Amino acid sequence: MLKAVVFDMDDTLLSINLSAFLAVYMMDEARLLADIARTNPFSAFATFGSALLNLTNNARDDDDDRTNRAYFNDTVERRSGVPLDDPVIADAFTYYEREVLPRRNDSIIAAHPRSGAHEAVETLLDRGLRIALLTNPSFSRACIECRMGWGDMLDMPFELVTTMENSTRCKPDPRYYLESLDTLDLAPAEVLMVGNDPKRDFPTPDCGIQTAYVGSGKPVRSTWCGSMAEFAEHFDEIEELFYERQERGLLDIVQDTSREK
């Protein structure tokens, strides 16, 4: 039974030039890191960028249970000597992300609510479905809330918002998805993911979570493809397709079990 719908954020519920945002965010944080480390800004940018890349690529051992925040902080400290978890240093970055970054939205980043996003959330809540924001947790809570503010999402009743601080992997690692669902006390068969990224919004390898795709193209693994603006209008169809795909999956399992016997 479908119990919850979980959303990606960037270019799903929020329209944003993500490349422009990342450029501004990384350059600003690298400058801050350079000031603290008393080093060259270009060196600090390389340190910050490589640590973020390793985080998003899940470049660590399977038995590494550190949160994404701890992994990122440890990587930066090893390469720059700056302990990002020092309270004074952490406060400096948090101040930037809460007070400065929200004012960095401009005509190039162009962040604003995606067409149909609020209608989609209202439709799901009216039907009694639970919602969560499964945005890629390669950013802090403060940084994610900045973008949520740009998308008028801060008042949406998400039961979980994934961040650096509460996740141990990034998309598309199934561990990220399964840990998030475990927090929500949900099984993969009870959840529909909504996202626009053909690589990150489909758990890889598959762990039983279906995805409604609102990006460009039509990935084979998607349960439904369309725009975010069409999601609410077509939700009856999406729900039917969800159950049809679930039934086909159960049938495949039964057939595979019969062949093994």
Coordinates of C-alpha atoms in Angstrom, one line a residue:
M1 CA 0.0 0.0 0.0
L2 CA 1.3 3.5 -0.9
K3 CA 1.8 5.4 2.4
A4 CA 4.2 8.1 1.5
V5 CA 5.6 10.2 -1.3
V6 CA 9.2 11.5 -0.9
F7 CA 10.6 14.3 -3.0
D8 CA 13.9 15.4 -4.4
M9 CA 14.3 19.2 -4.1
D10 CA 16.5 20.8 -6.8
D11 CA 14.7 21.0 -10.1
T12 CA 11.9 18.9 -8.6
L13 CA 10.1 21.2 -6.0
L14 CA 12.5 24.0 -6.6
S15 CA 13.5 25.6 -9.9
I16 CA 17.2 26.5 -9.7
N17 CA 20.3 26.9 -11.8
L18 CA 22.1 24.4 -9.7
S19 CA 25.5 24.8 -11.4
A20 CA 25.4 28.6 -10.7
F21 CA 24.3 28.0 -7.1
L22 CA 27.1 25.4 -6.5
A23 CA 29.7 27.9 -8.0
V24 CA 28.6 30.6 -5.6
Y25 CA 28.3 28.4 -2.6
M26 CA 31.6 26.6 -3.1
M27 CA 33.6 29.8 -3.8
D28 CA 32.1 31.6 -0.8
E29 CA 32.8 28.6 1.6
A30 CA 36.3 28.1 0.1
R31 CA 37.1 31.8 0.8
L32 CA 35.9 31.4 4.3
L33 CA 38.0 28.2 4.7
A34 CA 41.1 30.1 3.2
D35 CA 40.7 32.9 5.7
I36 CA 40.5 30.5 8.6
A37 CA 43.4 28.3 7.4
R38 CA 45.4 31.4 6.2
T39 CA 46.0 29.8 2.9
N40 CA 45.6 30.5 -0.8
P41 CA 41.9 30.7 -1.8
F42 CA 42.5 28.4 -4.8
S43 CA 44.1 25.8 -2.6
A44 CA 41.1 26.0 -0.2
F45 CA 38.7 25.7 -3.2
A46 CA 40.5 22.5 -4.3
T47 CA 40.3 21.1 -0.8
F48 CA 36.6 22.0 -0.4
G49 CA 35.7 20.8 -3.9
S50 CA 37.5 17.5 -3.7
A51 CA 36.0 16.7 -0.2
L52 CA 32.5 17.5 -1.6
L53 CA 33.1 15.3 -4.7
N54 CA 34.3 12.4 -2.6
L55 CA 31.2 12.8 -0.4
T56 CA 28.7 12.8 -3.3
N57 CA 30.4 9.9 -5.0
N58 CA 30.2 7.8 -1.8
A59 CA 34.0 7.3 -2.0
R60 CA 34.4 5.4 1.3
D61 CA 34.4 1.9 2.7
D62 CA 31.1 0.0 3.2
D63 CA 31.7 -0.2 7.0
D64 CA 32.2 3.5 7.4
D65 CA 29.2 4.6 9.5
R66 CA 30.1 8.2 9.9
T67 CA 27.5 10.8 9.0
N68 CA 28.1 12.8 5.9
R69 CA 28.9 15.8 8.0
A70 CA 31.6 13.9 10.0
Y71 CA 33.0 12.4 6.8
F72 CA 33.2 15.8 5.1
N73 CA 34.7 17.5 8.2
D74 CA 37.3 14.8 8.6
T75 CA 38.3 15.0 4.9
V76 CA 38.7 18.8 5.0
E77 CA 40.7 18.7 8.3
R78 CA 43.0 16.0 6.9
R79 CA 43.8 18.1 3.8
S80 CA 43.8 21.7 5.3
G81 CA 44.3 21.3 9.1
V82 CA 41.0 23.2 9.8
P83 CA 38.7 21.4 12.2
L84 CA 35.3 22.3 10.9
D85 CA 33.6 20.8 14.0
D86 CA 35.3 23.3 16.2
P87 CA 32.3 25.3 17.7
V88 CA 33.8 28.7 16.7
I89 CA 34.6 27.6 13.1
A90 CA 31.3 25.8 12.8
D91 CA 29.4 28.9 13.9
A92 CA 31.2 31.0 11.2
F93 CA 30.0 28.6 8.4
T94 CA 26.5 28.4 9.9
Y95 CA 26.3 32.2 10.0
Y96 CA 27.2 32.3 6.3
E97 CA 24.7 29.7 5.4
R98 CA 21.8 31.2 7.4
E99 CA 22.5 34.9 7.1
V100 CA 24.5 35.5 3.9
L101 CA 23.7 32.6 1.5
P102 CA 19.9 33.3 1.4
R103 CA 20.7 36.8 -0.1
R104 CA 22.8 35.3 -2.9
N105 CA 19.8 34.2 -5.0
D106 CA 20.0 36.4 -8.1
S107 CA 18.9 36.4 -11.8
I108 CA 21.5 33.7 -12.6
I109 CA 20.7 31.3 -9.8
A110 CA 17.1 32.2 -10.3
A111 CA 15.7 29.9 -7.5
H112 CA 11.9 29.9 -7.1
P113 CA 9.1 27.4 -6.5
R114 CA 8.7 24.9 -9.3
S115 CA 5.5 25.1 -11.2
G116 CA 3.1 22.5 -9.7
A117 CA 5.2 21.8 -6.6
H118 CA 2.8 23.3 -4.0
E119 CA -0.2 21.7 -5.8
A120 CA 1.5 18.3 -5.7
V121 CA 2.1 18.5 -2.0
E122 CA -1.4 19.8 -1.2
T123 CA -2.9 16.9 -3.3
L124 CA -0.9 14.3 -1.3
L125 CA -1.8 15.8 2.1
D126 CA -5.5 15.9 1.1
R127 CA -5.3 12.2 0.4
G128 CA -3.7 11.5 3.8
L129 CA -0.3 10.5 2.4
R130 CA 2.9 11.3 4.3
I131 CA 5.6 13.4 2.7
A132 CA 9.4 13.7 3.2
L133 CA 12.1 15.7 1.5
L134 CA 14.9 13.3 0.3
T135 CA 17.2 15.9 -1.2
N136 CA 20.8 14.8 -1.7
P137 CA 22.4 15.1 1.7
S138 CA 25.7 16.6 0.6
F139 CA 24.8 19.9 2.3
S140 CA 24.2 21.1 5.9
R141 CA 20.7 21.6 7.3
A142 CA 21.3 25.4 7.1
C143 CA 22.2 25.2 3.5
I144 CA 19.2 23.0 2.6
E145 CA 16.9 25.3 4.5
C146 CA 18.2 28.2 2.6
R147 CA 17.0 26.6 -0.7
M148 CA 13.8 25.4 1.0
G149 CA 13.1 29.1 1.8
W150 CA 13.7 30.0 -1.9
G151 CA 11.1 27.4 -2.8
D152 CA 8.6 28.4 -0.1
M153 CA 8.9 25.0 1.5
L154 CA 9.8 25.8 5.1
D155 CA 6.1 25.4 6.2
M156 CA 5.6 22.1 4.3
P157 CA 5.0 19.3 6.9
F158 CA 7.9 17.1 5.8
E159 CA 8.4 14.3 8.3
L160 CA 12.1 14.1 7.3
V161 CA 14.5 16.3 5.5
T162 CA 17.8 14.5 4.7
T163 CA 21.0 16.5 5.4
M164 CA 24.7 16.0 6.0
E165 CA 24.0 15.7 9.7
N166 CA 21.4 12.8 9.5
S167 CA 22.6 10.7 6.6
T168 CA 25.6 8.4 6.1
R169 CA 25.5 8.1 2.3
C170 CA 24.4 10.2 -0.8
K171 CA 22.2 9.3 -3.7
P172 CA 21.9 6.9 -5.5
D173 CA 23.3 4.5 -2.9
P174 CA 20.4 2.3 -1.7
R175 CA 21.8 2.6 1.8
Y176 CA 20.9 6.3 1.8
Y177 CA 17.3 5.5 0.7
L178 CA 16.8 2.6 3.1
E179 CA 18.2 4.4 6.1
S180 CA 15.8 7.3 5.3
L181 CA 12.9 5.0 5.1
D182 CA 13.9 3.2 8.3
T183 CA 13.8 6.6 10.0
L184 CA 10.2 7.0 8.7
D185 CA 9.4 3.4 9.7
L186 CA 8.4 2.7 6.0
A187 CA 9.2 -0.2 3.7
P188 CA 10.3 0.5 0.1
A189 CA 7.0 -1.0 -1.3
E190 CA 5.1 1.7 0.6
V191 CA 6.9 4.7 -0.9
L192 CA 7.0 6.6 -4.2
M193 CA 10.1 8.8 -4.9
V194 CA 9.6 11.9 -7.1
G195 CA 12.7 13.3 -8.7
N196 CA 14.3 14.8 -11.9
D197 CA 17.7 13.2 -11.9
P198 CA 18.0 10.0 -14.0
K199 CA 21.1 8.9 -12.1
R200 CA 20.5 9.9 -8.5
D201 CA 16.7 9.7 -8.0
F202 CA 16.7 5.9 -8.8
P203 CA 18.4 3.9 -6.1
T204 CA 21.3 2.0 -7.7
P205 CA 21.3 -1.0 -7.3
D206 CA 17.5 -1.2 -7.1
C207 CA 16.1 -1.7 -3.6
G208 CA 12.4 -1.7 -4.4
I209 CA 11.6 2.0 -4.3
Q210 CA 9.6 3.2 -7.3
T211 CA 10.3 6.6 -8.9
A212 CA 8.0 9.1 -10.6
Y213 CA 10.3 11.0 -13.0
V214 CA 9.8 14.7 -13.6
G215 CA 13.0 15.5 -15.5
S216 CA 14.0 15.3 -19.2
G217 CA 13.6 12.0 -21.1
K218 CA 11.9 8.8 -20.1
P219 CA 14.1 6.5 -18.0
V220 CA 13.1 2.8 -18.4
R221 CA 13.0 2.4 -14.6
S222 CA 10.4 5.2 -14.0
T223 CA 6.9 4.4 -12.9
W224 CA 5.6 7.6 -14.5
C225 CA 7.1 10.4 -16.5
G226 CA 5.8 13.9 -16.8
S227 CA 6.4 17.4 -15.5
M228 CA 6.0 18.6 -11.9
A229 CA 3.2 20.8 -13.1
E230 CA 1.3 17.6 -14.3
F231 CA 2.0 15.6 -11.2
A232 CA -1.1 16.6 -9.1
E233 CA -3.4 16.5 -12.1
H234 CA -2.3 12.9 -13.0
F235 CA -1.9 11.5 -9.5
D236 CA -4.8 9.0 -9.9
E237 CA -2.9 7.6 -12.9
I238 CA 0.4 7.6 -11.1
E239 CA -1.1 5.7 -8.2
E240 CA -2.6 3.1 -10.5
L241 CA 0.8 2.7 -12.3
F242 CA 2.4 2.3 -8.8
Y243 CA 0.2 -0.6 -7.9
E244 CA 0.5 -2.2 -11.4
R245 CA 4.3 -2.1 -11.2
Q246 CA 4.2 -3.5 -7.7
E247 CA 2.1 -6.4 -8.8
R248 CA 4.3 -7.1 -11.7
G249 CA 7.3 -7.1 -9.4
L250 CA 5.6 -9.6 -7.0
L251 CA 4.7 -11.8 -10.0
D252 CA 8.3 -11.8 -11.2
I253 CA 9.5 -12.8 -7.7
V254 CA 7.0 -15.7 -7.6
Q255 CA 8.1 -16.9 -11.1
D256 CA 11.8 -16.7 -10.2
T257 CA 11.1 -18.7 -7.0
S258 CA 9.2 -21.3 -9.0
R259 CA 12.1 -21.7 -11.5
E260 CA 14.6 -22.2 -8.6
K261 CA 12.5 -25.0 -7.3

